[in-house]
Short mmCIF file of C-alpha atoms in Angstrom, two decimals:
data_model
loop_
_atom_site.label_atom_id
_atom_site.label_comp_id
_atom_site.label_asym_id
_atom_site.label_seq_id
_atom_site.Cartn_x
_atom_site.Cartn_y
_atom_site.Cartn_z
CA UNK A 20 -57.19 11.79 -7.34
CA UNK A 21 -59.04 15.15 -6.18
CA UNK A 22 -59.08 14.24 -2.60
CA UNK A 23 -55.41 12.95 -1.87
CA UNK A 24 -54.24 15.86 -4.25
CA UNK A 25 -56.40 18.22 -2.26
CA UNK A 26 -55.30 17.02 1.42
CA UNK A 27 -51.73 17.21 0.37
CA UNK A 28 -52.39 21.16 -0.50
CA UNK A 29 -53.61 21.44 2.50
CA UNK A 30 -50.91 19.70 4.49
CA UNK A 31 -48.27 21.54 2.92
CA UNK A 32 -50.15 24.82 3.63
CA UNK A 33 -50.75 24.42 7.00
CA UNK A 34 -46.86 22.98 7.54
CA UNK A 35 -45.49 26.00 6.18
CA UNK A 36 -47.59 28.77 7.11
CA UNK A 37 -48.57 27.97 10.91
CA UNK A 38 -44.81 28.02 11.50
CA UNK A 39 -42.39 29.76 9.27
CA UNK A 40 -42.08 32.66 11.34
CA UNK A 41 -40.98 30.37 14.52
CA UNK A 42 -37.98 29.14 11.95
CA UNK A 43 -37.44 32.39 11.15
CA UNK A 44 -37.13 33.74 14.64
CA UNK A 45 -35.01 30.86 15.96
CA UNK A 46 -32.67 31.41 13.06
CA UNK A 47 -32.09 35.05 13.86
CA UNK A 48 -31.58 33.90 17.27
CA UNK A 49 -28.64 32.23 16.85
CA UNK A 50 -27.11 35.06 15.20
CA UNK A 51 -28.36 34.74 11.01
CA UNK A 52 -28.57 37.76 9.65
CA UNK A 53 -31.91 38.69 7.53
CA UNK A 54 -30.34 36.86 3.99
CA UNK A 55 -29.14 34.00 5.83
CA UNK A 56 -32.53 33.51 7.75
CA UNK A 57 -34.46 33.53 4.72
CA UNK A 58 -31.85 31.27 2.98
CA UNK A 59 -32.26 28.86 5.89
CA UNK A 60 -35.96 28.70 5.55
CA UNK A 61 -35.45 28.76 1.97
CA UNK A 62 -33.58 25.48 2.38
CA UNK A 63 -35.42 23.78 4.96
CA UNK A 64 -38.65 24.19 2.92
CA UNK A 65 -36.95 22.72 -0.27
CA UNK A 66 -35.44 19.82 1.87
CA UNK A 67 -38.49 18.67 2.80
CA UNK A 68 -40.73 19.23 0.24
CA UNK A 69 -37.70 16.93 -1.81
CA UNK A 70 -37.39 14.36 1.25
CA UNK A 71 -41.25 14.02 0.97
CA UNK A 72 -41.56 13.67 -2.79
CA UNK A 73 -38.75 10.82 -2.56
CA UNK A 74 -39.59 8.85 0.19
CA UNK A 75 -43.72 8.74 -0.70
CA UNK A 76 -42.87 7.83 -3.87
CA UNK A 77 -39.93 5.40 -3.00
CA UNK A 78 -42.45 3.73 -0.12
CA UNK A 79 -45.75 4.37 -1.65
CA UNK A 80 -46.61 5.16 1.64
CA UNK A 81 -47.83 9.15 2.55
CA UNK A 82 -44.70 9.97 4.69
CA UNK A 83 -44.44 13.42 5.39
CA UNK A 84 -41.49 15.64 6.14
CA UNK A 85 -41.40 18.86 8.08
CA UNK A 86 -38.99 21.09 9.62
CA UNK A 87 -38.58 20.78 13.22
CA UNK A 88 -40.74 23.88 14.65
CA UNK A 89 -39.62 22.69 18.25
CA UNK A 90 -36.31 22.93 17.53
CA UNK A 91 -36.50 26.16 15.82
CA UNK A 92 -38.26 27.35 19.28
CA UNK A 93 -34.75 25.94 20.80
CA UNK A 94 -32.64 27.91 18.74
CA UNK A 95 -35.31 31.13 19.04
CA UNK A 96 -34.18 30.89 23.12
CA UNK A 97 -30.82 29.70 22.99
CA UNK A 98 -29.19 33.24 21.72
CA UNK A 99 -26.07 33.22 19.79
CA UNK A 100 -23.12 31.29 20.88
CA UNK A 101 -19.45 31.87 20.98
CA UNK A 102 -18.71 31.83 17.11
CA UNK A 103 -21.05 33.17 16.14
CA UNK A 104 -23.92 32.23 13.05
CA UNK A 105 -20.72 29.71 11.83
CA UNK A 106 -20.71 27.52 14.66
CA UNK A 107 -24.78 27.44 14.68
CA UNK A 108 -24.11 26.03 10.93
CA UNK A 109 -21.72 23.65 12.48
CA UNK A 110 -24.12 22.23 14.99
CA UNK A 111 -26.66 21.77 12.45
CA UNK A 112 -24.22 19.67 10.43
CA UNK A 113 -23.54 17.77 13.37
CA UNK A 114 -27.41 17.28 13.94
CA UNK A 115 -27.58 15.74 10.61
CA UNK A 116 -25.08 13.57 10.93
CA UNK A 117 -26.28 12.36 14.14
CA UNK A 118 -29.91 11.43 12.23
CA UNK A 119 -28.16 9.65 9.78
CA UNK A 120 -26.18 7.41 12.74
CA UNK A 121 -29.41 6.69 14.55
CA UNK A 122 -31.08 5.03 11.18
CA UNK A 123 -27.79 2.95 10.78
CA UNK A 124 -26.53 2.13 13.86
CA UNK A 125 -29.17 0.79 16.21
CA UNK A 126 -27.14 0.94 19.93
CA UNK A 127 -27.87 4.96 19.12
CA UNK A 128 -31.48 4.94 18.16
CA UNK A 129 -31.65 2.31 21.78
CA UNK A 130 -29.73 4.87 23.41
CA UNK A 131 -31.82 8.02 22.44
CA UNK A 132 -35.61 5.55 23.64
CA UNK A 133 -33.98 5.40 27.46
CA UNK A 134 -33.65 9.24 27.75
CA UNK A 135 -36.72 9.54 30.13
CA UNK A 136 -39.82 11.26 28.53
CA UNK A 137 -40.61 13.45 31.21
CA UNK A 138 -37.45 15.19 31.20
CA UNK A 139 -37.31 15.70 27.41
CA UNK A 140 -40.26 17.00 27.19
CA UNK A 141 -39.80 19.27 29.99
CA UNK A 142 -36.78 20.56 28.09
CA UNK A 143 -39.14 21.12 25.35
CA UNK A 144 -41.66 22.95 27.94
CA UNK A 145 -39.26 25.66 29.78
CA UNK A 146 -37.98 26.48 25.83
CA UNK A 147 -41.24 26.93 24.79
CA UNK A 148 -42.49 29.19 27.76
CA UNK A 149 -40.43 31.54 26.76
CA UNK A 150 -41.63 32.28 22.97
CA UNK A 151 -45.38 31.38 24.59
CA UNK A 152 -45.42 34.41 26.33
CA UNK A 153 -44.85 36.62 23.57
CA UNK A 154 -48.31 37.04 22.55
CA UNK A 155 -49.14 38.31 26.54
CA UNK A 156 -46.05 40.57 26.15
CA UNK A 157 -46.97 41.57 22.58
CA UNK A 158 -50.81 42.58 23.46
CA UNK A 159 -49.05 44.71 26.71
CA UNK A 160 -46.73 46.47 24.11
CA UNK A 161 -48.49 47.26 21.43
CA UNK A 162 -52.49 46.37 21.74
CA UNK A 163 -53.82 47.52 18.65
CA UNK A 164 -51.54 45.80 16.02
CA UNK A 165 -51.17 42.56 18.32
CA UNK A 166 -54.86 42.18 20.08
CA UNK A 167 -56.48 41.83 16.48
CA UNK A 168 -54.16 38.75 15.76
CA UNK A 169 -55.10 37.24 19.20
CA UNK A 170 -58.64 37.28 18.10
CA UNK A 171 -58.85 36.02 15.04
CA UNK A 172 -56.67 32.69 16.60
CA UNK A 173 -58.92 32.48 19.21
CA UNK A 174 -62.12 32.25 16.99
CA UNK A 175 -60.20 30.25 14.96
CA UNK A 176 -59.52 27.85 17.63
CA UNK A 177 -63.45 27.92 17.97
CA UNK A 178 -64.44 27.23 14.20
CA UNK A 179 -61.19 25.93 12.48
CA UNK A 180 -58.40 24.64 14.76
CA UNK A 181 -56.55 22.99 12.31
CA UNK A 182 -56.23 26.74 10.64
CA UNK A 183 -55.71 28.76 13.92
CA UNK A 184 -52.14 29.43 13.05
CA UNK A 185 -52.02 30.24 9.34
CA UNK A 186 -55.23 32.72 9.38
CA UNK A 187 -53.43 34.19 12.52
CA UNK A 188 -50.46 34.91 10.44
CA UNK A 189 -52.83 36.26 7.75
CA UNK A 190 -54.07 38.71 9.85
CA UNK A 191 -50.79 39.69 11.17
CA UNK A 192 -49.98 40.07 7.10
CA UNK A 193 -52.97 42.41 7.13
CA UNK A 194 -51.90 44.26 10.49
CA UNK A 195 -48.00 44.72 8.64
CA UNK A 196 -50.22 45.73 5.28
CA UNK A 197 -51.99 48.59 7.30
CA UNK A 198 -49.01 49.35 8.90
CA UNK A 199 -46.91 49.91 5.49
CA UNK A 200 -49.75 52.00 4.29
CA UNK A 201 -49.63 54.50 7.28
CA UNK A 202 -45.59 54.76 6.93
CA UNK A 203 -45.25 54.74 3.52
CA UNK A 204 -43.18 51.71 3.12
CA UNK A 205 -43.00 49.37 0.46
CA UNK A 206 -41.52 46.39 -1.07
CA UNK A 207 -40.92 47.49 -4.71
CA UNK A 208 -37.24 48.44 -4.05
CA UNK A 209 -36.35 44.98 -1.96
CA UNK A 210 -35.21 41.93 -4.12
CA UNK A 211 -37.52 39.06 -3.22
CA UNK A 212 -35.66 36.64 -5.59
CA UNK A 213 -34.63 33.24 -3.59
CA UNK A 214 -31.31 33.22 -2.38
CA UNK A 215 -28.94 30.73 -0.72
CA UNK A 216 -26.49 32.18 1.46
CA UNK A 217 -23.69 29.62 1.88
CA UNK A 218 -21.77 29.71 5.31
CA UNK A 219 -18.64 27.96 5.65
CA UNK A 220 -19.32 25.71 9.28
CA UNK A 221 -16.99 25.92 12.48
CA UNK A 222 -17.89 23.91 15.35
CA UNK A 223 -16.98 24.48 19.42
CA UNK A 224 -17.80 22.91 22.63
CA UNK A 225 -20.19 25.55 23.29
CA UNK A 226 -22.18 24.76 20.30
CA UNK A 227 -22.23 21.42 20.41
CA UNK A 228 -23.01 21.50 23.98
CA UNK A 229 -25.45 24.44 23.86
CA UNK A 230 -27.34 23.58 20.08
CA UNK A 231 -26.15 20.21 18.69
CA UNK A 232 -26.99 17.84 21.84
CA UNK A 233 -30.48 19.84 22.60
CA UNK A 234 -31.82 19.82 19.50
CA UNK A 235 -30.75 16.89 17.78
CA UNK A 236 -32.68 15.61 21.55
CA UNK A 237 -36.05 17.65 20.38
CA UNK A 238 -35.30 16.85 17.17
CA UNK A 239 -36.04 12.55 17.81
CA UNK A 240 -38.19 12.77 21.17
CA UNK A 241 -40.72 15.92 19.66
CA UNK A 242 -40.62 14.97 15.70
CA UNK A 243 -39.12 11.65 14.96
CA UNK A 244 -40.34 9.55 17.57
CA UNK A 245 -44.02 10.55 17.90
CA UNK A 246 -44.45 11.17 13.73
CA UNK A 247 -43.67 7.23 13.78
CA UNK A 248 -46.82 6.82 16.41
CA UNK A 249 -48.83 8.94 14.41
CA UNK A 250 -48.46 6.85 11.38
CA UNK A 251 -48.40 3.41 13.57
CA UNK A 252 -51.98 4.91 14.49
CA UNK A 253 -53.15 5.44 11.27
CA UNK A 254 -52.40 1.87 9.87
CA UNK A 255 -48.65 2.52 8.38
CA UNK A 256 -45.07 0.98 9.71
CA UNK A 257 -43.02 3.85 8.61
CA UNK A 258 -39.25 2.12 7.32
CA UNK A 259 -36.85 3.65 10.31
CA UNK A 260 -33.36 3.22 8.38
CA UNK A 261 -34.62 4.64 5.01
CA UNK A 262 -36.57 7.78 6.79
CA UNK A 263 -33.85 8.64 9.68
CA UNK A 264 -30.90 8.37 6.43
CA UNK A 265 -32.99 10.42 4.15
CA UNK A 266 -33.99 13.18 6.04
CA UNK A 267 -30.24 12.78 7.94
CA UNK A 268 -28.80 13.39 4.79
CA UNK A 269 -31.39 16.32 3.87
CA UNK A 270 -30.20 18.15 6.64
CA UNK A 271 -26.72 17.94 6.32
CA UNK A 272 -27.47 19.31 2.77
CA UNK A 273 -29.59 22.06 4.12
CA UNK A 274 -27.23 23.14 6.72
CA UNK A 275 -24.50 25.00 5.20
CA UNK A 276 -27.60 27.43 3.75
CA UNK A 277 -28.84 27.92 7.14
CA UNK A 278 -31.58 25.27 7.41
CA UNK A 279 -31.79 24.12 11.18
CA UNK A 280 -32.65 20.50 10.25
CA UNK A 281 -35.83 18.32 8.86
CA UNK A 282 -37.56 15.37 10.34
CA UNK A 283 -40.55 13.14 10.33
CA UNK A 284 -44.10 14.83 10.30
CA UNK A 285 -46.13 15.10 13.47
CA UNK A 286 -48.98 16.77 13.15
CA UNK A 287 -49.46 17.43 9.83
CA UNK A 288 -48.25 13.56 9.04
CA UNK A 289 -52.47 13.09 9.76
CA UNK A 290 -53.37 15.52 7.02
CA UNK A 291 -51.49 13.18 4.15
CA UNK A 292 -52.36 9.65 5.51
CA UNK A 293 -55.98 10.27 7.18
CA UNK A 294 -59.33 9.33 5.74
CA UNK A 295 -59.16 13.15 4.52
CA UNK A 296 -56.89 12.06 2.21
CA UNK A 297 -59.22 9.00 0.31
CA UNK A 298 -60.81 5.90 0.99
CA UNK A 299 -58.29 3.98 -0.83
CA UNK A 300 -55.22 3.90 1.52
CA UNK A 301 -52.94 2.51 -1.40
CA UNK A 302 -53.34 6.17 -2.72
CA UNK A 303 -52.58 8.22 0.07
CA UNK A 304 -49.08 8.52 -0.77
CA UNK A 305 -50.12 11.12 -3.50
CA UNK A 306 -51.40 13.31 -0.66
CA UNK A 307 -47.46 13.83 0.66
CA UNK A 308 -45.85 14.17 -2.95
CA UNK A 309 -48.28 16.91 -3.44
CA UNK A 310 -47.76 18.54 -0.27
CA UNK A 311 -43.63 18.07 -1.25
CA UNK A 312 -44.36 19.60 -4.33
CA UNK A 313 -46.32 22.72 -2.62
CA UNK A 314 -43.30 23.00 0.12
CA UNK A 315 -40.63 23.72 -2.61
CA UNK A 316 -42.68 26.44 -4.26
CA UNK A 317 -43.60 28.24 -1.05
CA UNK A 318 -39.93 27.43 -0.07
CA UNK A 319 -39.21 30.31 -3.38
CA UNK A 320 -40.95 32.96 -1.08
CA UNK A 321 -38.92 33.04 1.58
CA UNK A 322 -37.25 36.01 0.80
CA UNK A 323 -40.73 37.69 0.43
CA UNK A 324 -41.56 36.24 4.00
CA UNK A 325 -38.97 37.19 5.66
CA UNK A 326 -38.99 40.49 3.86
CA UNK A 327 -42.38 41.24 5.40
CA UNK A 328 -41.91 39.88 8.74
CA UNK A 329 -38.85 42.52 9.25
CA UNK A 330 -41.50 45.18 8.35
CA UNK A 331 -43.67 44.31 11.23
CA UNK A 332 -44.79 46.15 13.55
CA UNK A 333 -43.34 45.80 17.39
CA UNK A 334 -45.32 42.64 19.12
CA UNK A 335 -46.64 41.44 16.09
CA UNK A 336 -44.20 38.38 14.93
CA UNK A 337 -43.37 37.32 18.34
CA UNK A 338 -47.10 36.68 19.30
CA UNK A 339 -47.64 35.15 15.91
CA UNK A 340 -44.79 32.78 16.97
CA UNK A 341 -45.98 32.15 20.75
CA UNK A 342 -49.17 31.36 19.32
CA UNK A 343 -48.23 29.09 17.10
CA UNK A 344 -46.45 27.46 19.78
CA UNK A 345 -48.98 27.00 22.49
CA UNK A 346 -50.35 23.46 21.70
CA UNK A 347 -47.05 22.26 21.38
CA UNK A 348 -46.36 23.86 25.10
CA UNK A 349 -49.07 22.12 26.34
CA UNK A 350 -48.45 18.43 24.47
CA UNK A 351 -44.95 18.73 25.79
CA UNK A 352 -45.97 20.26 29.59
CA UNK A 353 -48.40 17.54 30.16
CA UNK A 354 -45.88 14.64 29.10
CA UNK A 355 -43.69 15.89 31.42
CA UNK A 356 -45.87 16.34 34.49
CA UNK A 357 -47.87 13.02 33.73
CA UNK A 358 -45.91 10.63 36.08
CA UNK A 359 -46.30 11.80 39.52
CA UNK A 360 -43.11 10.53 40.83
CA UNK A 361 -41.10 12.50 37.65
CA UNK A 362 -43.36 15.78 38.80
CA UNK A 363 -40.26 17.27 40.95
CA UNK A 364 -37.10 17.07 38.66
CA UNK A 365 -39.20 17.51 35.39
CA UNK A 366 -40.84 20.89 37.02
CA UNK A 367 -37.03 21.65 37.79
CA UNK A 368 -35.97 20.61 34.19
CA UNK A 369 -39.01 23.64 33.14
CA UNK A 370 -37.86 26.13 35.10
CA UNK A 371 -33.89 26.34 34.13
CA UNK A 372 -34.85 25.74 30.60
CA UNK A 373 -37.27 28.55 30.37
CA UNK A 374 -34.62 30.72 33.00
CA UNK A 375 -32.66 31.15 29.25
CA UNK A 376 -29.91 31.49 31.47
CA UNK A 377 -25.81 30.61 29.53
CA UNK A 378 -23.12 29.53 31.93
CA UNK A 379 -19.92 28.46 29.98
CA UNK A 380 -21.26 29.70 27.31
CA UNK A 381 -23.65 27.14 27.04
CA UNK A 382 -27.19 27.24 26.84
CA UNK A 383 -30.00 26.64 29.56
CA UNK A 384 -31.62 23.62 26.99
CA UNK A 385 -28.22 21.55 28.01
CA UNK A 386 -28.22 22.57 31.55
CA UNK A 387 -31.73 21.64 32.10
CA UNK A 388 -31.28 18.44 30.10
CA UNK A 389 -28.33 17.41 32.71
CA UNK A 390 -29.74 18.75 35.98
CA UNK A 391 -32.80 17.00 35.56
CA UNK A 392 -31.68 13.71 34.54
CA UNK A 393 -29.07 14.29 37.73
CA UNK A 394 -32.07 15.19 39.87
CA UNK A 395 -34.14 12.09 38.35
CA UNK A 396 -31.63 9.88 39.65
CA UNK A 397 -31.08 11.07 42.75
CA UNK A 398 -34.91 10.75 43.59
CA UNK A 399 -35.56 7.52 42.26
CA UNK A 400 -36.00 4.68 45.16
CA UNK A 401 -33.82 2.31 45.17
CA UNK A 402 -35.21 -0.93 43.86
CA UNK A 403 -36.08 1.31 40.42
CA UNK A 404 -32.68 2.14 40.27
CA UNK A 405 -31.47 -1.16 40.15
CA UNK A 406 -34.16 -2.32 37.88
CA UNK A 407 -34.01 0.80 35.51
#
């Protein structure tokens, strides 16, 4: 039991603390305030500490389920829309329904496999860009509260990938800690109870457009789709209907408290069913109820979290975010450069994504999405064209 119960600690360590600040940010930026960001994480990290508890123990299989960090990156650059934090809720209802219609109706989940890599993933690139370059900004800012932080990643990345992000939040904690000391602040006085802020959900064109389409997109292509390779790769079919309802449904009951969505594990998915977790493969499954089990506890700080991220110093939590985001960056820019003939409308696809630019009053994620797939097209050669 010690070492499934032991990997599933650490899975649902490094899930939550190598990117809760990303969720965090991409929930301000689509206009939460500081309650309903931390009510959002709050309910993300409870969704999918639940949907992972259920569905290992349903499948006896170690399925994990993690919020989408990608997609919190989209909302981090997309800015608030037309409506407001209301419409944002909206969208993420939508998102969740759209999950639950790609595990049931399979013309959807065909549909979403012909959207060419390259392009999605170059989506995912220009987003990303932006929040990657917060730790260069960050260090140019304010160098001796965000150049410490740097460090310790980068020795991290050295010794201990796998725990580059977390112990760079840590010291970030330690920078903020340092930082309260000199000013006098504290936290005694600020209610770090958990607390869901409901939002009643409006939906526009905009926000469809703008946050529904682009990251229910990043969502499947970033999360969904590659967290089934990952656990093809390790010797487990994952069941497609039962994991694209459950965690369909999870959203939409996350979403009117501000949680952006949950999905399939990618990365972490190797923590829970990976030799780390036991020899005995029939056990793994322990490994991701564990880690569930950890996620809803840590989801009852999230009030404390976000409490000490707004008491940051300037640079600080955006380079803790860019940094957290840089492998991704680079998964997603490679993918999208790989095919030589795609180079052209995918580099395209990068640059108006990452221009953050809102015409309509929709965001650059859609815009790139549609000129590059236009561009695509119009490049192809003929014969392709005709033969897909």
């Amino acid at each position: 039991m010690l070492r499934p119960l032991t990997a599933g600690i650490v899975s649902g360590l490094v899930a939550f603390t190598s990117s809760f600040v990303v969720v965090l940010t991409g929930l301000h930026g689509v206009g939460a305030s500081a309650e309903q960001a931390a009510s959002g994480l709050l309910a993300v990290s409870v969704g999918m500490g639940l949907a992972s508890i259920l569905l290992a123990s349903w499948t006896r299989l170690p399925i994990t389920i993690a919020w989408s960090t990608p997609g919190a990156a989209l909302l981090a650059t997309t800015g608030a829309v037309e409506g407001g934090w209301p419409v944002a809720v909206g969208a993420f209802l939508l998102v969740g329904a759209l999950v639950v219609l790609t595990g049931l109706v399979r013309p959807l989940g065909r549909l979403m496999a012909r959207i060419p890599t390259s392009i999605a993933q170059a989506m995912l690139a220009g987003v990303l860009l932006q929040l990657c370059l917060g730790p260069v900004l960050g260090v140019a800012a304010n160098p001796l509260a965000v150049a410490p932080v740097i460090l310790v990643w980068a020795l991290a990345q050295r010794f201990a990938p796998l725990w580059a992000s977390p112990l760079a939040f840590v010291s970030a904690a330690v920078v903020i800690g340092a930082e309260m000391t000199t000013s006098g602040a504290s936290l005694a006085s600020i209610p770090l109870q958990p607390v869901l802020e409901l939002t009643a959900p409006a939906l526009t064109l905009g926000a469809v457009l703008g946050i529904a389409l682009p990251l229910y997109l990043v969502t499947m292509a970033s999360q969904n789709v590659p967290g089934v390779a990952v656990m093809k790769g390790l010797g487990y079919e994952v069941p497609w209907r039962r994991t694209m309802v459950a965690t369909g449904l999870g959203s939409l009951a996350a979403a009117p408290a501000g949680g952006h969505g949950i999905n399939l594990a990618a990365i972490t998915a190797a923590l829970a069913a990976g030799p780390e977790a036991g020899e005995d493969r029939d056990r793994r499954w322990i490994a991701s109820v564990t880690s569930g089990v950890l996620l809803v506890l840590l989801g009852l700080a999230a009030a404390a979290c976000a409490q000490l991220i707004a008491l940051a110093p300037v640079g600080v939590i955006p380079a803790v975010a860019g940094l957290a985001l840089i492998a991704t960056f680079v998964v997603s820019l490679r993918a999208a450069l790989e095919e030589r003939s795609e180079q052209l409308p995918a580099g395209v696809t990068v640059l108006i994504a990452a221009s953050g630019i809102s015409v309509a009053g929709i965001s650059a994620a859609f815009w790139a999405l549609l000129v590059g797939l236009a561009l695509r097209a119009l490049l192809r050669p003929r014969g392709r064209r005709r033969h897909g």
